[in-house]
Coordinates of C-alpha atoms in Angstrom, one line a residue:
M931 CA 0.0 0.0 0.0
V932 CA 2.9 2.4 0.8
L933 CA 4.5 1.8 -2.5
N934 CA 1.1 2.5 -4.1
Y935 CA 1.0 6.0 -2.5
I936 CA 4.6 6.7 -3.3
W937 CA 4.2 5.6 -6.9
V938 CA 1.1 7.8 -7.4
A939 CA 2.9 10.7 -5.7
F940 CA 5.8 10.5 -8.3
F941 CA 3.4 11.1 -11.1
I942 CA 1.2 13.8 -9.5
I943 CA 4.1 15.8 -8.2
A944 CA 5.9 15.5 -11.5
F945 CA 2.9 16.5 -13.6
G946 CA 2.2 19.5 -11.3
I947 CA 5.7 20.8 -11.5
A948 CA 5.9 20.2 -15.3
L949 CA 2.6 22.1 -15.8
V950 CA 3.9 25.1 -13.8
R951 CA 7.2 25.0 -15.9
L952 CA 5.2 25.1 -19.1
L953 CA 2.6 27.7 -18.2
V954 CA 4.7 30.0 -16.1
M955 CA 8.2 29.6 -17.5
G956 CA 7.3 28.6 -21.0
D957 CA 9.4 25.5 -20.9
T958 CA 8.0 23.5 -23.9
E959 CA 10.6 20.7 -23.4
V960 CA 9.5 19.4 -20.1
F961 CA 6.6 17.2 -21.2
P962 CA 8.5 15.7 -24.1
A963 CA 11.3 14.9 -21.7
M964 CA 8.8 13.2 -19.3
M965 CA 7.3 11.1 -22.0
S966 CA 10.8 10.2 -23.2
A967 CA 11.6 9.2 -19.7
T968 CA 8.6 6.8 -19.5
F969 CA 9.8 5.0 -22.7
D970 CA 13.4 4.9 -21.7
S971 CA 12.6 3.6 -18.2
S972 CA 10.4 0.9 -19.5
K973 CA 13.1 -0.3 -21.8
T974 CA 15.6 -0.1 -19.0
A975 CA 13.4 -2.2 -16.8
F976 CA 13.1 -4.9 -19.4
E977 CA 16.8 -4.9 -20.1
I978 CA 17.5 -5.3 -16.4
S979 CA 15.2 -8.2 -16.1
L980 CA 16.6 -9.8 -19.3
G981 CA 20.1 -9.3 -18.0
L982 CA 19.2 -11.0 -14.7
T983 CA 17.9 -14.1 -16.4
G984 CA 21.3 -15.7 -17.0
V985 CA 22.6 -14.7 -13.6
L986 CA 19.4 -15.9 -11.9
S987 CA 19.6 -19.2 -13.6
L988 CA 23.2 -19.7 -12.7
W989 CA 22.8 -18.9 -9.0
L990 CA 19.5 -20.6 -8.5
G991 CA 21.1 -23.7 -10.0
I992 CA 24.1 -23.5 -7.7
M993 CA 21.8 -23.0 -4.7
K994 CA 19.8 -26.1 -5.6
I995 CA 23.0 -28.1 -5.6
G996 CA 23.9 -26.6 -2.2
E997 CA 20.4 -27.4 -0.9
K998 CA 20.5 -31.0 -2.0
G999 CA 24.1 -31.4 -1.1
G1000 CA 23.4 -30.4 2.5
V1001 CA 25.5 -27.2 2.6
I1002 CA 22.6 -24.9 3.2
A1003 CA 21.4 -27.1 6.1
V1004 CA 24.9 -26.9 7.7
V1005 CA 25.0 -23.1 7.3
A1006 CA 21.5 -22.9 8.8
K1007 CA 22.5 -25.0 11.8
V1008 CA 25.5 -22.8 12.5
L1009 CA 23.5 -19.6 12.2
S1010 CA 20.5 -20.8 14.1
P1011 CA 21.4 -19.2 17.5
V1012 CA 21.7 -15.8 15.9
F1013 CA 18.8 -16.1 13.5
A1014 CA 16.5 -17.5 16.2
K1015 CA 16.9 -14.1 17.9
L1016 CA 16.7 -11.9 14.8
F1017 CA 14.1 -14.0 13.0
P1018 CA 12.1 -15.6 15.8
D1019 CA 9.3 -16.6 13.4
I1020 CA 11.6 -18.8 11.3
P1021 CA 11.7 -22.5 12.5
K1022 CA 15.0 -23.5 14.0
G1023 CA 17.4 -24.9 11.4
H1024 CA 15.2 -24.0 8.4
P1025 CA 17.2 -23.9 5.1
V1026 CA 16.2 -20.3 4.5
T1027 CA 18.7 -19.2 7.1
G1028 CA 21.5 -20.5 4.9
S1029 CA 20.0 -18.6 1.9
I1030 CA 19.8 -15.4 3.9
F1031 CA 23.4 -15.7 4.9
M1032 CA 24.6 -16.4 1.4
N1033 CA 22.7 -13.3 0.2
I1034 CA 24.1 -11.1 2.9
A1035 CA 27.6 -12.4 2.3
A1036 CA 27.4 -11.6 -1.4
N1037 CA 26.2 -8.0 -0.6
M1038 CA 29.0 -7.5 1.9
L1039 CA 31.6 -8.4 -0.8
G1040 CA 29.9 -6.1 -3.3
L1041 CA 28.9 -9.1 -5.5
D1042 CA 25.6 -7.6 -6.8
N1043 CA 25.1 -10.1 -9.6
A1044 CA 25.3 -12.9 -7.1
A1045 CA 23.3 -11.2 -4.3
T1046 CA 20.1 -10.6 -6.2
P1047 CA 19.4 -14.3 -7.2
L1048 CA 20.4 -15.5 -3.8
G1049 CA 18.0 -12.9 -2.3
L1050 CA 15.2 -14.0 -4.5
K1051 CA 15.8 -17.6 -3.5
A1052 CA 15.6 -16.6 0.2
M1053 CA 12.4 -14.6 -0.6
E1054 CA 10.8 -17.7 -2.1
Q1055 CA 11.6 -19.8 1.0
L1056 CA 10.4 -17.0 3.4
Q1057 CA 7.2 -16.8 1.4
Q1058 CA 6.6 -20.5 2.0
L1059 CA 6.6 -19.8 5.7
N1060 CA 4.4 -16.7 5.3
P1061 CA 0.8 -17.4 6.5
K1062 CA -0.6 -14.3 4.6
K1063 CA 0.8 -14.6 1.1
D1064 CA -0.2 -11.0 0.0
S1065 CA 1.3 -9.4 3.1
A1066 CA 4.9 -9.1 4.1
S1067 CA 5.8 -11.2 7.2
N1068 CA 8.1 -10.0 9.9
P1069 CA 11.0 -12.2 8.8
I1070 CA 10.6 -10.9 5.2
I1071 CA 10.7 -7.3 6.4
M1072 CA 13.8 -7.9 8.5
F1073 CA 15.5 -9.6 5.6
L1074 CA 14.7 -6.8 3.2
V1075 CA 15.9 -4.1 5.6
L1076 CA 19.2 -6.0 5.9
N1077 CA 19.4 -5.8 2.1
T1078 CA 18.3 -2.1 1.8
S1079 CA 20.8 -1.0 4.5
G1080 CA 23.5 -2.0 2.0
L1081 CA 26.2 -3.5 4.3
T1082 CA 29.3 -3.6 2.1
L1083 CA 32.8 -4.5 3.2
I1084 CA 34.5 -4.1 -0.2
P1085 CA 33.1 -1.3 -2.4
V1086 CA 35.2 -2.3 -5.5
S1087 CA 33.0 -0.6 -8.1
I1088 CA 33.1 2.8 -6.4
M1089 CA 36.9 2.7 -6.1
V1090 CA 37.1 1.8 -9.8
Y1091 CA 34.9 4.8 -10.7
R1092 CA 37.1 7.1 -8.6
A1093 CA 40.2 5.8 -10.4
Q1094 CA 38.6 6.4 -13.8
M1095 CA 37.6 9.9 -12.7
G1096 CA 41.3 10.7 -11.9
A1097 CA 41.2 10.5 -8.1
A1098 CA 44.7 10.8 -6.6
Q1099 CA 43.8 8.1 -4.0
P1100 CA 40.8 6.1 -5.3
T1101 CA 40.7 4.1 -2.1
D1102 CA 40.5 7.0 0.4
I1103 CA 36.7 6.5 0.7
F1104 CA 37.1 2.8 1.7
I1105 CA 37.1 3.3 5.5
P1106 CA 34.4 6.1 5.5
I1107 CA 32.1 3.9 3.4
L1108 CA 32.7 0.9 5.7
L1109 CA 31.8 3.0 8.7
A1110 CA 28.7 4.6 7.1
T1111 CA 27.2 1.4 5.8
F1112 CA 27.8 -0.3 9.2
F1113 CA 25.8 2.4 10.9
S1114 CA 23.1 2.1 8.3
T1115 CA 22.8 -1.6 8.9
L1116 CA 22.9 -1.4 12.6
A1117 CA 20.2 1.3 12.6
G1118 CA 18.1 -0.9 10.3
I1119 CA 18.3 -3.9 12.7
I1120 CA 17.5 -1.8 15.7
I1121 CA 14.5 0.1 14.0
T1122 CA 13.0 -3.1 12.6
S1123 CA 13.5 -4.9 16.0
L1124 CA 11.6 -2.1 17.7
Y1125 CA 8.8 -2.4 15.2
Q1126 CA 8.6 -6.1 15.6
R1127 CA 9.3 -6.1 19.4
I1128 CA 12.4 -8.2 19.1
S1129 CA 14.8 -7.8 22.1
L1130 CA 18.4 -7.4 21.1
L1131 CA 19.6 -7.2 24.7
N1132 CA 20.6 -10.9 25.0
R1133 CA 24.0 -12.7 25.1
V1134 CA 23.8 -14.0 21.6
M1135 CA 23.0 -10.7 19.9
L1136 CA 25.4 -8.7 21.9
L1137 CA 28.2 -11.1 21.1
T1138 CA 27.2 -11.1 17.4
L1139 CA 27.1 -7.3 17.2
G1140 CA 30.3 -7.1 19.1
G1141 CA 31.9 -9.6 16.8
M1142 CA 30.8 -7.5 13.8
L1143 CA 32.4 -4.5 15.3
A1144 CA 35.6 -6.4 15.8
V1145 CA 35.6 -7.7 12.2
V1146 CA 35.0 -4.1 10.9
A1147 CA 37.9 -2.9 13.0
L1148 CA 40.2 -5.7 11.8
I1149 CA 39.4 -5.0 8.2
I1150 CA 40.0 -1.3 8.6
W1151 CA 43.4 -2.1 10.2
G1152 CA 44.3 -4.6 7.6
F1153 CA 43.5 -2.5 4.6
G1154 CA 45.1 0.5 6.3
Q1155 CA 48.5 -1.3 5.9
L1156 CA 48.1 -1.5 2.1
D1157 CA 48.7 1.1 -0.5
K1158 CA 46.0 1.9 -3.1
D1159 CA 47.1 -0.6 -5.7
Q1160 CA 47.5 -3.4 -3.2
M1161 CA 44.1 -2.6 -1.7
N1162 CA 42.3 -2.9 -5.1
V1163 CA 44.1 -6.1 -6.0
V1164 CA 43.4 -7.8 -2.6
S1165 CA 39.8 -6.7 -2.4
T1166 CA 39.0 -7.8 -5.9
S1167 CA 40.9 -11.1 -5.6
V1168 CA 39.3 -12.0 -2.2
A1169 CA 35.8 -11.4 -3.6
N1170 CA 36.3 -13.5 -6.7
I1171 CA 38.2 -16.3 -5.0
L1172 CA 35.5 -16.6 -2.4
L1173 CA 32.8 -16.6 -5.0
M1174 CA 34.5 -19.4 -7.0
T1175 CA 35.2 -21.3 -3.8
I1176 CA 31.4 -21.3 -3.0
I1177 CA 30.6 -22.7 -6.5
V1178 CA 33.2 -25.5 -6.3
G1179 CA 32.3 -26.2 -2.7
F1180 CA 28.7 -26.7 -3.5
I1181 CA 29.5 -29.0 -6.4
V1182 CA 31.9 -31.1 -4.3
A1183 CA 29.2 -31.3 -1.5
G1184 CA 26.7 -32.5 -4.1
L1185 CA 29.1 -35.2 -5.3
R1186 CA 29.7 -36.4 -1.7
K1187 CA 25.9 -36.8 -1.3
R1188 CA 25.9 -38.8 -4.6
I1189 CA 23.4 -36.5 -6.3
N1190 CA 23.4 -35.8 -10.1
V1191 CA 24.8 -32.3 -9.8
Y1192 CA 24.2 -31.5 -13.5
D1193 CA 20.5 -32.4 -13.4
T1194 CA 20.1 -30.7 -10.0
F1195 CA 21.7 -27.5 -11.4
V1196 CA 19.3 -27.6 -14.4
E1197 CA 16.4 -28.1 -12.1
G1198 CA 17.2 -25.0 -10.1
A1199 CA 18.2 -22.9 -13.1
K1200 CA 14.8 -23.4 -14.7
D1201 CA 13.3 -21.2 -11.9
G1202 CA 15.7 -18.3 -13.0
F1203 CA 13.8 -17.6 -16.2
A1204 CA 10.4 -17.7 -14.5
T1205 CA 11.5 -15.3 -11.8
A1206 CA 13.1 -12.8 -14.2
V1207 CA 9.8 -12.7 -16.2
R1208 CA 7.7 -12.3 -13.1
I1209 CA 9.5 -9.2 -11.9
I1210 CA 9.3 -7.3 -15.2
P1211 CA 5.9 -5.5 -14.4
Y1212 CA 7.1 -4.4 -11.0
L1213 CA 10.4 -3.0 -12.4
V1214 CA 8.6 -1.2 -15.1
A1215 CA 6.3 0.4 -12.6
I1216 CA 8.9 1.7 -10.2
L1217 CA 11.5 2.8 -12.8
V1218 CA 8.9 4.7 -14.9
G1219 CA 7.7 6.6 -11.8
I1220 CA 11.3 7.5 -10.9
G1221 CA 12.1 8.5 -14.5
V1222 CA 9.1 10.9 -14.7
F1223 CA 10.0 12.4 -11.3
R1224 CA 13.5 13.2 -12.4
A1225 CA 12.6 14.5 -15.9
S1226 CA 10.1 16.9 -14.4
G1227 CA 12.8 18.7 -12.5
A1228 CA 11.3 17.7 -9.1
M1229 CA 14.6 16.3 -7.9
D1230 CA 16.5 19.6 -8.6
M1231 CA 13.8 21.6 -6.8
L1232 CA 14.1 19.3 -3.8
I1233 CA 17.9 19.8 -3.6
D1234 CA 17.6 23.6 -4.0
G1235 CA 15.0 23.7 -1.2
I1236 CA 17.2 21.7 1.1
A1237 CA 20.2 23.9 0.4
W1238 CA 18.1 27.0 1.2
G1239 CA 16.8 25.5 4.4
V1240 CA 20.3 24.6 5.6
R1241 CA 21.6 28.2 4.9
V1242 CA 18.7 29.8 6.7
C1243 CA 19.5 27.7 9.8
G1244 CA 23.1 28.9 9.6
G1245 CA 24.5 25.4 8.7
D1246 CA 27.3 24.5 6.3
S1247 CA 25.6 23.7 3.0
D1248 CA 28.7 22.2 1.4
F1249 CA 27.3 18.7 1.6
V1250 CA 24.1 19.6 -0.2
A1251 CA 25.7 19.4 -3.6
A1252 CA 26.3 15.7 -3.0
L1253 CA 22.7 15.0 -1.9
P1254 CA 21.4 14.1 -5.4
T1255 CA 23.3 10.8 -5.0
A1256 CA 21.8 10.2 -1.6
L1257 CA 18.3 11.0 -2.6
M1258 CA 18.5 9.0 -5.8
K1259 CA 20.1 5.9 -4.2
P1260 CA 16.9 4.5 -2.7
L1261 CA 15.1 5.0 -6.0
S1262 CA 17.6 3.9 -8.6
G1263 CA 21.1 2.3 -8.4
S1264 CA 22.1 3.4 -11.9
G1265 CA 20.6 6.9 -11.3
A1266 CA 22.6 7.3 -8.1
R1267 CA 25.7 6.0 -9.9
G1268 CA 25.2 8.7 -12.6
M1269 CA 24.7 11.4 -9.9
M1270 CA 28.0 10.2 -8.2
V1271 CA 29.9 10.4 -11.5
D1272 CA 28.4 13.7 -12.3
A1273 CA 29.4 15.1 -8.9
M1274 CA 33.0 13.9 -9.4
S1275 CA 33.0 15.3 -12.9
T1276 CA 31.6 18.7 -11.8
Y1277 CA 33.5 19.3 -8.5
G1278 CA 36.4 16.9 -8.9
A1279 CA 37.0 13.4 -7.7
D1280 CA 39.1 14.6 -4.8
S1281 CA 36.7 17.4 -3.8
F1282 CA 34.6 17.2 -0.6
V1283 CA 31.4 16.9 -2.7
G1284 CA 33.0 14.2 -5.0
R1285 CA 34.1 12.1 -2.0
L1286 CA 30.9 12.5 -0.1
S1287 CA 28.8 11.4 -3.2
C1288 CA 30.9 8.2 -3.2
I1289 CA 30.2 7.6 0.5
F1290 CA 26.5 8.1 -0.1
Q1291 CA 26.7 5.6 -3.0
G1292 CA 28.2 3.0 -0.8
S1293 CA 26.4 3.6 2.5
T1294 CA 22.9 2.4 1.5
D1295 CA 21.2 0.4 -1.2
T1296 CA 18.4 0.8 -3.7
T1297 CA 15.5 0.5 -1.3
F1298 CA 12.6 0.9 -3.7
Y1299 CA 14.2 -1.2 -6.4
I1300 CA 14.8 -4.0 -3.9
L1301 CA 11.3 -3.8 -2.5
A1302 CA 9.8 -3.8 -6.0
V1303 CA 11.9 -6.8 -7.2
Y1304 CA 11.8 -8.9 -4.1
F1305 CA 8.1 -8.3 -3.3
G1306 CA 7.2 -8.7 -6.9
S1307 CA 9.0 -12.0 -7.2
V1308 CA 6.6 -13.6 -4.6
G1309 CA 3.5 -11.5 -5.3
I1310 CA 3.4 -9.5 -2.0
R1311 CA 1.2 -6.4 -2.2
R1312 CA 1.0 -5.2 1.5
T1313 CA 4.5 -4.0 2.5
R1314 CA 3.5 -3.1 6.2
H1315 CA 6.5 -1.4 7.8
A1316 CA 9.1 -2.5 5.2
V1317 CA 9.3 0.9 3.5
S1318 CA 9.5 3.0 6.6
C1319 CA 12.2 0.8 8.2
G1320 CA 14.2 0.7 5.0
L1321 CA 14.0 4.4 4.5
L1322 CA 14.9 5.1 8.2
A1323 CA 18.0 2.9 7.7
D1324 CA 18.8 4.8 4.6
L1325 CA 18.5 8.1 6.5
A1326 CA 20.8 6.8 9.2
G1327 CA 23.3 5.9 6.5
V1328 CA 23.1 9.4 4.9
I1329 CA 23.5 11.2 8.3
A1330 CA 26.4 9.0 9.2
A1331 CA 28.0 9.6 5.8
I1332 CA 27.8 13.4 6.2
F1333 CA 29.4 13.3 9.7
I1334 CA 32.1 10.9 8.6
A1335 CA 32.9 12.9 5.5
Y1336 CA 33.4 16.0 7.6
L1337 CA 35.5 14.0 10.0
F1338 CA 37.8 12.5 7.3
F1339 CA 37.9 15.2 4.6

């Protein structure tokens, strides 16, 4: 229902602003631009879904091998103490905990192509446990918030963009992104737990969160010992080696269980095409709404209004020029990426605005895209508190990014 209101608001606000621009300012290009945006966004949505088909088929096939080979069950058993606290409605030892872990691990390593199909597999399993098929359950919402908060340990793509834009030290945003995305994820867990009345003040969760803090500190220290070239090589190599290790490990586990790994892979891969087709209407809807909103000039007006408000309150408005990336990120990953590149091109890759836009890009994820794709894949229409929790986690990431950027740069 919330997505319905937001989607309608995109069109109404965009139409109103475009009408004012036409009648008052004589801008005859605004409506053609909006119509062009609808067609371009529709095409983009289809191309995204088409591009996902192969990747979905690959990873759903690998996951099916892992499921029949017993790997998912082992992961589920290891994680059951933590997941029993964070997802109390999931039966102890259920295979979905393994799928959730695989998705989160892929996100943490910046492996977007692997994370999406793994996440859709987890959604399918969570939906099987959902008593109300058209409404998001508490475990589904917690899982989605963990996704939308965008916890990333190795932001390889952002560092590559900075190198391409001529940054003297492309990796200088690594630690700030790591800190900002950690705060975003932590805020998402706490906010969702408050909504769902889940107590985090227990031995298991305190040890887990403390362990996460220790891991983050260790990674910061370890990468701090490397120069920029070594950091890029190590981070890329670790991500790819781990990914291939997972694939080979699943296949070996299947062989040990004496299953036909080829037929099992094909069985799981068949679901990839069906899933990719199923999400097309939802992607078209959300991307067209976002495209019209941008083309009308509403985003530019929002940024200008925020800058004016900050100056009136006597605050430093230097960060406002980077806000388009932060405001676009929940709506469109490619749009936010474009805003980030534009900020670095306009102000310089090593400017405060250029660096902050990179931190914004890495601190959260594409909330509305994730909600549209994941909910659409299982036919959920009532989102309950998923949108509010996801956006609050995004807000926490944005605020943390601003403070961290001022601290570092």
